[in-house]
PDB file of C-alpha atoms in Angstrom:
ATOM      1  CA  MET O   1      -0.347   0.143  -0.132  1.00 83.00           C
ATOM      2  CA  GLU O   2       1.538   3.347  -0.852  1.00 92.00           C
ATOM      3  CA  CYS O   3       0.225   6.778   0.709  1.00 95.00           C
ATOM      4  CA  LEU O   4       0.290   9.979  -1.206  1.00 97.00           C
ATOM      5  CA  THR O   5       0.702  13.020   0.823  1.00 98.00           C
ATOM      6  CA  GLU O   6       0.635  16.379  -1.375  1.00 98.00           C
ATOM      7  CA  LEU O   7       1.656  19.885  -0.067  1.00 97.00           C
ATOM      8  CA  ARG O   8       2.986  23.244  -0.982  1.00 98.00           C
ATOM      9  CA  VAL O   9       6.272  24.005  -0.353  1.00 98.00           C
ATOM     10  CA  ARG O  10       6.189  26.910   2.173  1.00 97.00           C
ATOM     11  CA  TYR O  11       8.652  29.888   2.257  1.00 96.00           C
ATOM     12  CA  ALA O  12      10.357  29.101   5.767  1.00 97.00           C
ATOM     13  CA  GLU O  13      11.496  25.622   3.787  1.00 97.00           C
ATOM     14  CA  THR O  14      13.804  27.472   1.367  1.00 97.00           C
ATOM     15  CA  ASP O  15      17.265  28.853   2.118  1.00 94.00           C
ATOM     16  CA  ALA O  16      18.301  32.293   0.318  1.00 91.00           C
ATOM     17  CA  MET O  17      17.880  31.071  -3.227  1.00 91.00           C
ATOM     18  CA  GLY O  18      14.405  29.914  -2.578  1.00 92.00           C
ATOM     19  CA  ILE O  19      15.442  26.045  -2.687  1.00 96.00           C
ATOM     20  CA  VAL O  20      13.910  23.773  -0.337  1.00 97.00           C
ATOM     21  CA  HIS O  21      16.581  22.848   2.427  1.00 96.00           C
ATOM     22  CA  HIS O  22      18.056  19.377   2.879  1.00 95.00           C
ATOM     23  CA  SER O  23      16.840  19.454   6.451  1.00 96.00           C
ATOM     24  CA  VAL O  24      13.282  20.081   5.448  1.00 97.00           C
ATOM     25  CA  TYR O  25      12.836  16.201   3.337  1.00 98.00           C
ATOM     26  CA  PRO O  26      12.900  14.402   6.324  1.00 97.00           C
ATOM     27  CA  ILE O  27      10.468  16.373   7.861  1.00 97.00           C
ATOM     28  CA  TRP O  28       8.063  15.497   4.842  1.00 98.00           C
ATOM     29  CA  MET O  29       8.970  12.007   5.170  1.00 98.00           C
ATOM     30  CA  GLU O  30       7.606  11.961   8.861  1.00 97.00           C
ATOM     31  CA  LEU O  31       4.388  13.535   7.569  1.00 97.00           C
ATOM     32  CA  GLY O  32       4.267  10.960   4.973  1.00 97.00           C
ATOM     33  CA  ARG O  33       4.548   8.271   7.841  1.00 97.00           C
ATOM     34  CA  SER O  34       1.961   9.645   9.793  1.00 96.00           C
ATOM     35  CA  ASP O  35      -0.428   9.888   6.591  1.00 97.00           C
ATOM     36  CA  TRP O  36       0.303   6.312   5.875  1.00 96.00           C
ATOM     37  CA  LEU O  37      -0.764   4.922   8.908  1.00 94.00           C
ATOM     38  CA  ARG O  38      -3.780   7.223   9.306  1.00 95.00           C
ATOM     39  CA  GLN O  39      -4.504   5.904   6.075  1.00 93.00           C
ATOM     40  CA  LEU O  40      -4.516   2.210   6.932  1.00 90.00           C
ATOM     41  CA  GLY O  41      -6.709   3.419   9.850  1.00 91.00           C
ATOM     42  CA  GLN O  42      -5.078   4.155  12.902  1.00 90.00           C
ATOM     43  CA  SER O  43      -2.571   7.467  13.684  1.00 92.00           C
ATOM     44  CA  TYR O  44       0.652   7.462  15.311  1.00 93.00           C
ATOM     45  CA  ALA O  45      -0.922   9.068  18.567  1.00 94.00           C
ATOM     46  CA  ASP O  46      -2.918   5.616  18.671  1.00 93.00           C
ATOM     47  CA  TRP O  47       0.356   3.510  18.920  1.00 93.00           C
ATOM     48  CA  GLU O  48       1.664   5.975  21.329  1.00 94.00           C
ATOM     49  CA  ARG O  49      -1.417   5.630  23.314  1.00 94.00           C
ATOM     50  CA  GLN O  50      -0.690   1.852  23.314  1.00 93.00           C
ATOM     51  CA  GLY O  51       2.898   2.608  24.669  1.00 95.00           C
ATOM     52  CA  VAL O  52       4.690   1.582  21.014  1.00 96.00           C
ATOM     53  CA  MET O  53       7.003   4.277  19.758  1.00 96.00           C
ATOM     54  CA  LEU O  54       8.884   3.987  16.212  1.00 96.00           C
ATOM     55  CA  SER O  55      12.611   5.181  17.026  1.00 96.00           C
ATOM     56  CA  VAL O  56      14.341   6.352  13.866  1.00 97.00           C
ATOM     57  CA  ALA O  57      17.897   4.239  13.519  1.00 97.00           C
ATOM     58  CA  GLU O  58      18.411   4.864  10.198  1.00 98.00           C
ATOM     59  CA  LEU O  59      17.940   7.727   7.781  1.00 98.00           C
ATOM     60  CA  GLN O  60      18.779   7.421   3.767  1.00 98.00           C
ATOM     61  CA  VAL O  61      18.184  10.682   1.768  1.00 98.00           C
ATOM     62  CA  ARG O  62      19.239  10.760  -2.025  1.00 98.00           C
ATOM     63  CA  TYR O  63      18.797  14.231  -3.463  1.00 97.00           C
ATOM     64  CA  ARG O  64      17.794  14.196  -7.339  1.00 97.00           C
ATOM     65  CA  SER O  65      16.640  17.834  -7.833  1.00 97.00           C
ATOM     66  CA  PRO O  66      15.424  20.941  -6.174  1.00 97.00           C
ATOM     67  CA  ALA O  67      11.956  21.645  -4.896  1.00 97.00           C
ATOM     68  CA  ARG O  68      11.467  25.457  -4.888  1.00 97.00           C
ATOM     69  CA  TYR O  69       8.788  28.078  -3.179  1.00 96.00           C
ATOM     70  CA  ASP O  70       5.319  27.401  -3.756  1.00 96.00           C
ATOM     71  CA  GLU O  71       5.447  24.461  -5.916  1.00 97.00           C
ATOM     72  CA  LEU O  72       3.272  21.658  -5.187  1.00 98.00           C
ATOM     73  CA  VAL O  73       4.720  18.384  -4.278  1.00 98.00           C
ATOM     74  CA  GLN O  74       4.448  15.031  -3.814  1.00 98.00           C
ATOM     75  CA  VAL O  75       5.211  12.362  -0.916  1.00 98.00           C
ATOM     76  CA  ARG O  76       4.825   8.734  -1.556  1.00 98.00           C
ATOM     77  CA  THR O  77       5.392   6.550   1.542  1.00 98.00           C
ATOM     78  CA  ARG O  78       5.060   2.649   1.313  1.00 96.00           C
ATOM     79  CA  LEU O  79       6.331   0.178   3.689  1.00 96.00           C
ATOM     80  CA  VAL O  80       8.785  -2.206   2.592  1.00 96.00           C
ATOM     81  CA  GLU O  81       9.319  -4.151   5.643  1.00 95.00           C
ATOM     82  CA  ALA O  82       7.879  -5.203   9.036  1.00 94.00           C
ATOM     83  CA  GLY O  83       8.999  -7.061  12.104  1.00 95.00           C
ATOM     84  CA  ARG O  84       8.567  -7.519  15.820  1.00 95.00           C
ATOM     85  CA  ARG O  85      11.563  -5.243  16.287  1.00 97.00           C
ATOM     86  CA  ARG O  86      12.415  -3.346  13.343  1.00 97.00           C
ATOM     87  CA  ILE O  87       9.837  -1.452  10.509  1.00 97.00           C
ATOM     88  CA  VAL O  88      11.427   0.255   7.350  1.00 97.00           C
ATOM     89  CA  PHE O  89       9.461   2.852   4.916  1.00 97.00           C
ATOM     90  CA  ALA O  90      10.617   4.107   1.279  1.00 98.00           C
ATOM     91  CA  TYR O  91       9.579   7.358   0.105  1.00 98.00           C
ATOM     92  CA  GLY O  92       9.663   9.465  -3.109  1.00 98.00           C
ATOM     93  CA  VAL O  93       9.244  13.188  -3.408  1.00 98.00           C
ATOM     94  CA  SER O  94       8.450  14.350  -6.847  1.00 98.00           C
ATOM     95  CA  ARG O  95       7.078  17.540  -8.738  1.00 97.00           C
ATOM     96  CA  ASP O  96       4.742  17.169 -11.973  1.00 96.00           C
ATOM     97  CA  GLY O  97       6.273  13.241 -12.007  1.00 94.00           C
ATOM     98  CA  VAL O  98       9.835  14.540 -11.938  1.00 97.00           C
ATOM     99  CA  ARG O  99      11.779  12.560  -8.982  1.00 97.00           C
ATOM    100  CA  LEU O 100      13.193  14.888  -6.450  1.00 98.00           C
ATOM    101  CA  VAL O 101      14.383  12.905  -3.814  1.00 98.00           C
ATOM    102  CA  GLU O 102      14.554   9.254  -2.548  1.00 98.00           C
ATOM    103  CA  GLY O 103      14.662   8.022   1.114  1.00 98.00           C
ATOM    104  CA  GLU O 104      14.230   5.213   3.465  1.00 98.00           C
ATOM    105  CA  SER O 105      13.949   5.281   6.969  1.00 98.00           C
ATOM    106  CA  VAL O 106      14.615   2.268   9.669  1.00 98.00           C
ATOM    107  CA  HIS O 107      12.941   2.169  12.607  1.00 97.00           C
ATOM    108  CA  LEU O 108      13.327   0.254  15.743  1.00 98.00           C
ATOM    109  CA  VAL O 109       9.944  -0.359  18.028  1.00 97.00           C
ATOM    110  CA  THR O 110      10.657   1.415  21.381  1.00 97.00           C
ATOM    111  CA  GLY O 111       8.542   1.969  24.761  1.00 96.00           C
ATOM    112  CA  PRO O 112       7.993   5.332  25.929  1.00 94.00           C
ATOM    113  CA  ASP O 113      11.155   4.930  27.981  1.00 95.00           C
ATOM    114  CA  GLY O 114      13.383   4.498  24.851  1.00 92.00           C
ATOM    115  CA  ARG O 115      14.162   1.061  25.591  1.00 96.00           C
ATOM    116  CA  SER O 116      13.587  -1.831  23.050  1.00 96.00           C
ATOM    117  CA  ARG O 117      10.260  -3.505  22.491  1.00 96.00           C
ATOM    118  CA  VAL O 118       8.419  -5.826  20.470  1.00 95.00           C
ATOM    119  CA  LEU O 119       5.364  -4.872  18.212  1.00 95.00           C
ATOM    120  CA  PRO O 120       2.319  -5.957  20.047  1.00 93.00           C
ATOM    121  CA  ASP O 121       0.936  -9.216  17.715  1.00 92.00           C
ATOM    122  CA  ALA O 122      -2.174  -6.857  16.716  1.00 91.00           C
ATOM    123  CA  LEU O 123      -0.092  -4.089  15.429  1.00 91.00           C
ATOM    124  CA  LEU O 124       2.042  -6.861  13.605  1.00 92.00           C
ATOM    125  CA  ALA O 125      -0.704  -8.399  11.967  1.00 91.00           C
ATOM    126  CA  TRP O 126      -2.199  -5.132  11.181  1.00 89.00           C
ATOM    127  CA  VAL O 127       1.318  -3.736   9.420  1.00 90.00           C
ATOM    128  CA  SER O 128       1.733  -6.968   7.785  1.00 90.00           C
ATOM    129  CA  ARG O 129      -1.437  -7.285   6.188  1.00 88.00           C
ATOM    130  CA  ALA O 130      -0.761  -3.824   4.641  1.00 85.00           C
ATOM    131  CA  LEU O 131       2.968  -5.240   3.515  1.00 84.00           C
ATOM    132  CA  SER O 132       1.445  -8.222   1.779  1.00 85.00           C
ATOM    133  CA  ALA O 133      -1.135  -6.293   0.072  1.00 80.00           C
ATOM    134  CA  GLY O 134       1.517  -4.062  -1.718  1.00 66.00           C
TER     135      GLY O 134
END
């Protein structure tokens, strides 16, 4: 399952040259992850209320082409791996069919105390169904 999040580049997200600053893309990826969960029927806040956190362990971002102020961009988010202790998402940011950025984030399942946990059976089954649905 893929989630599409559309957003308009805000002025505050750009640098002095009017190009989206590199630090903004991970924020857009987080927005895509949150929208992906919500589209599936739960929010990240729902997971947190159950004591489940997804701590970022790795983040990869490959920049291909710049986005600029006031452009409409699309963030495509999909789940590529789901296990008891680790979940991996992939992202593509594009504008009018032009790939701007590709990325991936690896998350470890933790509790509110930051310590390693396992994903509860119900949540594991839920994300595994989404993964197998493609």
